[in-house]
Every structure is written in C-alpha cells, then in structure tokens.
GROMACS .gro file of C-alpha atoms in nm:
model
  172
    1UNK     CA    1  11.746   8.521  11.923
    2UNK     CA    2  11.365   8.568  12.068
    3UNK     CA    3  11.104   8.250  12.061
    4UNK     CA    4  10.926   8.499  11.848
    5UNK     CA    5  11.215   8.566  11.622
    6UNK     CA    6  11.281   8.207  11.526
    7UNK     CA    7  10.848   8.161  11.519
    8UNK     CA    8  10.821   8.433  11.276
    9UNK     CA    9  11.175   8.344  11.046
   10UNK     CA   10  11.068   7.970  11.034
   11UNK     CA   11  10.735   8.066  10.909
   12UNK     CA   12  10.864   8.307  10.647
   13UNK     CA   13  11.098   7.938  10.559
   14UNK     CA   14  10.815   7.736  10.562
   15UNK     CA   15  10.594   7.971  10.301
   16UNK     CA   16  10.906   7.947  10.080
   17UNK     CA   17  10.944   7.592  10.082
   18UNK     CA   18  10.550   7.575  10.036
   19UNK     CA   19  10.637   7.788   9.682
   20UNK     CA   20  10.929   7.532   9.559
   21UNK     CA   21  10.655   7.276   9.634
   22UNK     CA   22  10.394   7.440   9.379
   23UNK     CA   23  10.687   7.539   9.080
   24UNK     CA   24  10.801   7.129   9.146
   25UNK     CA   25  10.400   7.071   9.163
   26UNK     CA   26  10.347   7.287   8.850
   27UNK     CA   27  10.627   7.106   8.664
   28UNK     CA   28  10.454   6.743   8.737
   29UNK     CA   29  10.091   6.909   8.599
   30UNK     CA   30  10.290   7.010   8.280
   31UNK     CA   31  10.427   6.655   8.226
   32UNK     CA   32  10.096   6.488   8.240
   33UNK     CA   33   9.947   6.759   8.029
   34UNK     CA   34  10.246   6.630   7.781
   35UNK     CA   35  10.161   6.292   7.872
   36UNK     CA   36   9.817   6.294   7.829
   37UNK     CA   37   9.870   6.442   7.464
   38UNK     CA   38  10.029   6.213   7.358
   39UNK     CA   39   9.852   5.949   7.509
   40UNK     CA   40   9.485   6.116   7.414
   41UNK     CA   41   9.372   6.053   7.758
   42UNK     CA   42   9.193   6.353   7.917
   43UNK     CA   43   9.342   6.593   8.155
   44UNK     CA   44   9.026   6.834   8.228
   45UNK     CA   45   9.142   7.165   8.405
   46UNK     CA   46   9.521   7.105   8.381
   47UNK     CA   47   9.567   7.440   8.276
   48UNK     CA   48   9.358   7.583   8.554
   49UNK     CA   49   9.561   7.374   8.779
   50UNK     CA   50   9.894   7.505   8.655
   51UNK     CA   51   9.799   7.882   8.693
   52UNK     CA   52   9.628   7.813   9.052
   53UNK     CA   53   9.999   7.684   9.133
   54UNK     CA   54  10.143   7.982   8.964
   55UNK     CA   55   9.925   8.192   9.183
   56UNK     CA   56  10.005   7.958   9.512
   57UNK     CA   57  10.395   7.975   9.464
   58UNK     CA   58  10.378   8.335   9.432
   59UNK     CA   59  10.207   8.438   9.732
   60UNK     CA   60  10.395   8.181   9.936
   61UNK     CA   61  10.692   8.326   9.842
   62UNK     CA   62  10.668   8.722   9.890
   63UNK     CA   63  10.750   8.712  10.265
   64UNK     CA   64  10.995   8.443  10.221
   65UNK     CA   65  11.162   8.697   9.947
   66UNK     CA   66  11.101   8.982  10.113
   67UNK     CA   67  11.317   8.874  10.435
   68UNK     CA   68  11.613   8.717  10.219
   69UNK     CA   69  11.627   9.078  10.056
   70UNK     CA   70  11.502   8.919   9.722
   71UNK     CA   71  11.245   9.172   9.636
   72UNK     CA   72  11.353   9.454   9.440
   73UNK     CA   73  11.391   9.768   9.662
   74UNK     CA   74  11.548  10.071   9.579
   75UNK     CA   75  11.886  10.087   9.774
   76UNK     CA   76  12.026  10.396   9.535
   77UNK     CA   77  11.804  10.613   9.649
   78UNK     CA   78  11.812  10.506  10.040
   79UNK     CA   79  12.179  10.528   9.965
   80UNK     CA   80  12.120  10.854   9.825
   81UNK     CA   81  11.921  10.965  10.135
   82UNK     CA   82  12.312  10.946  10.363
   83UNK     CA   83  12.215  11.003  10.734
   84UNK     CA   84  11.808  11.019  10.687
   85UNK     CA   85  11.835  10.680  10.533
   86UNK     CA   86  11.614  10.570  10.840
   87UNK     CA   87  11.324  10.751  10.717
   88UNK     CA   88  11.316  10.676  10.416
   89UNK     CA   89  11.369  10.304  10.529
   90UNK     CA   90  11.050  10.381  10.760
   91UNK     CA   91  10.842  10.556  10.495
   92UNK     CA   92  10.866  10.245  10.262
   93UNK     CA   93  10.805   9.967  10.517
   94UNK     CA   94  10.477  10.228  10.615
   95UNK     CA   95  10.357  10.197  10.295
   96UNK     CA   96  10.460   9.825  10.203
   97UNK     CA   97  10.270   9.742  10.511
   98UNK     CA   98   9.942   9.977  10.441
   99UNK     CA   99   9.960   9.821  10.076
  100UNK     CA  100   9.963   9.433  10.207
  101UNK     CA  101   9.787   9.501  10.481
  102UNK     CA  102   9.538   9.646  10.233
  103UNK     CA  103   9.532   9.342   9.961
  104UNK     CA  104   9.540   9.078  10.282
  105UNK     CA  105   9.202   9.215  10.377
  106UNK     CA  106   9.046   9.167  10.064
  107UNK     CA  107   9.231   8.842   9.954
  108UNK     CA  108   9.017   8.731  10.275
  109UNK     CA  109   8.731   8.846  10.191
  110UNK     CA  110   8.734   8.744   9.813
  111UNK     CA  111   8.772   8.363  10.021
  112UNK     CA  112   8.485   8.440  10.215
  113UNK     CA  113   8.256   8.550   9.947
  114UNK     CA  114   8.368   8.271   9.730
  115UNK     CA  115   8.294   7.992   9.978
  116UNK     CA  116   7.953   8.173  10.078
  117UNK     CA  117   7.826   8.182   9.762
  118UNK     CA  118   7.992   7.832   9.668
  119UNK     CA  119   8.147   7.982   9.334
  120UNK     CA  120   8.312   7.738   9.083
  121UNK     CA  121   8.566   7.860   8.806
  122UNK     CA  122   8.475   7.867   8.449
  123UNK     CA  123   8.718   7.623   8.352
  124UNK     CA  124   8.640   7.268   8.278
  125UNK     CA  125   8.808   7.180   8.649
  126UNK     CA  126   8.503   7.318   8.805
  127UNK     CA  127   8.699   7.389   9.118
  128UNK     CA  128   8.551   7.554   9.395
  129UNK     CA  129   8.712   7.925   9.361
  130UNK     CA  130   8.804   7.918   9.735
  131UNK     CA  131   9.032   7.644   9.748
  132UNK     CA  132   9.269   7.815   9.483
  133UNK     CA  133   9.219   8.146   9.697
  134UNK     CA  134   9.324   8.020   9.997
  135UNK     CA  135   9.724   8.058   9.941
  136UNK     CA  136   9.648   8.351   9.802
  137UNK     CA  137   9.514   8.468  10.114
  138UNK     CA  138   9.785   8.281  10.326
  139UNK     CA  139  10.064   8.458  10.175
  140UNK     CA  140   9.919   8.808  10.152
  141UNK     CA  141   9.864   8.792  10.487
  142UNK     CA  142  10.187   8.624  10.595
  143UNK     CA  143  10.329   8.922  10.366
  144UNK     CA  144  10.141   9.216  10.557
  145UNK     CA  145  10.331   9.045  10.861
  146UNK     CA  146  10.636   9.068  10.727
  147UNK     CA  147  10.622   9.411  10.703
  148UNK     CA  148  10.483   9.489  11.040
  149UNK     CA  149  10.746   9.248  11.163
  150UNK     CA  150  10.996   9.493  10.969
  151UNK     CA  151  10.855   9.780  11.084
  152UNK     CA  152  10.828   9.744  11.463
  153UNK     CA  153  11.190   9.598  11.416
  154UNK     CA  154  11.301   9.900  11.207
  155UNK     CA  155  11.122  10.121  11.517
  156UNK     CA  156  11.338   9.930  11.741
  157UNK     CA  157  11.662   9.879  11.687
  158UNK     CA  158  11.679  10.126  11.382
  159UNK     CA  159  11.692   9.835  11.119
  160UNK     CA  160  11.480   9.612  10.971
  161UNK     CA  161  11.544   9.189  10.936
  162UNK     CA  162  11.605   9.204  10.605
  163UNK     CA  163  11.951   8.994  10.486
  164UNK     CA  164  12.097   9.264  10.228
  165UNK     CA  165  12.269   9.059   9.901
  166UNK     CA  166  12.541   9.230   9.741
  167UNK     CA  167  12.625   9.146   9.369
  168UNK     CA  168  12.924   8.967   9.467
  169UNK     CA  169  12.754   8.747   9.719
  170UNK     CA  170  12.406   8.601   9.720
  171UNK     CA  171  12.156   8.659  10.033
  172UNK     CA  172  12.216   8.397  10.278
   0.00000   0.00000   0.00000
C-alpha cells in the first residue's frame, strides 16, 4: 500500500471520526437545551448550534461513507450492465466527481463571501456564518477528492477503492 494510499484512507478516517464527534457533540447541546429548561437558565442559539453540527457531521462524513461503500449506489443496474460494468462504473464516478467538484467550489466561495462581508446568522447565537461553513467546505471538498481518488483508481487498475457490503456482512 502507497504513502499516498494510507494519506488519503486515513484522511477519509479522520473526517468520519470528525462526524461521530459532532452527532456525540449534538447530543451534549440537546442535554443542556433539556437542562437549561428545566433549570430556566438561558441557552441563546442552542438550536442554531445543533443544526450547524447537523450540517458539520454530514459533510465530514460523505467521503468517509463514500469509501466504506455506505452511500447508496445503484449496484442492480451496474450488475445489469454484465461486461460494460466498467463504464458505467466510470460514467458515475465522472459525474459524482463534476457534481462535488461543482458544490466544493461554491461551498468555498459561500466561506469567502461570508467572512468578507463579516455576515452573522439571524439566530440569537449571532455566529459569524463562516465558522459554521467551514466543515461544510472541508467535507465537500474532501468529497470531490474522493471521487477523483476513485476515478484515477477506477482508470487504473479497472476498480475503484470502494469496500462493497453485502447484506450478509457489513463494510469493513
């Protein structure tokens, strides 16, 4: 296994385990919104905080997903496809990576714009609207890279790095 390999598999890991952090983060923020209910101290924003987490553990996860074969793809019809399976395999990575690629550019800019123009949600957290958009941006892009990684690996050795779960046994 290549430097690169083990560089780009351990980043995929590390996104993932960033994503259990925010659902175990988002779990905490829901406890002290309980908390704080009952208590009838104030919790400004909590609920802003809870969906930015949402948001975080999302994007951190797609790559992370995509590589343990947890995304939904559709297998019947590459099945379907018999000896030009490749292509089809190739069409889909083409496009998954044109679509990423495609939201990873503007997920950066939306950072960019957001931080120039020093906008601040609506909520009552006030929150600078970049700081929330950062994983967003992270993860879209680490996603985009998981594709091309996908691809070039797909163009090389005529199949991708995805680990393929079967219903009797989970993705490893």
């Amino acid at each position: 296994m290549t430097f690169l390999r083990r560089a780009l598999d351990g980043l995929y890991f590390l996104s993932g385990l960033l994503a259990a952090v925010c659902l175990v983060s988002i779990l905490v923020v829901v406890s002290l919104q309980m908390v704080t209910r009952w208590t009838g101290i104030a919790f400004p924003g909590s609920a802003e905080y809870a969906g930015y987490l949402m948001a975080s553990s999302s994007f951190f996860a797609f790559a992370y997903a995509l590589n343990r074969g947890a995304h939904i793809r559709v297998n019947l019809f590459l099945t379907a496809l018999g000896r030009h399976r490749f292509w089809g395999e190739l069409w889909c990575m083409a496009i998954g990576l044109a679509t990423t690629s495609y939201l990873a550019w503007y997920a950066v800019k939306a950072v960019y714009w957001s931080r120039k123009l020093n906008d601040i949600s609506q909520g009552q957290d006030a929150t600078p609207l970049w700081i929330p958009q950062l994983p967003m941006a992270f993860g879209a892009i680490l996603l985009a890279v998981c594709f091309a990684d996908n691809l070039i690996t797909l163009l090389v050795v005529r199949r991708d790095n995805i680990r393929h779960a079967t219903l009797d046994q989970p993705a490893e």
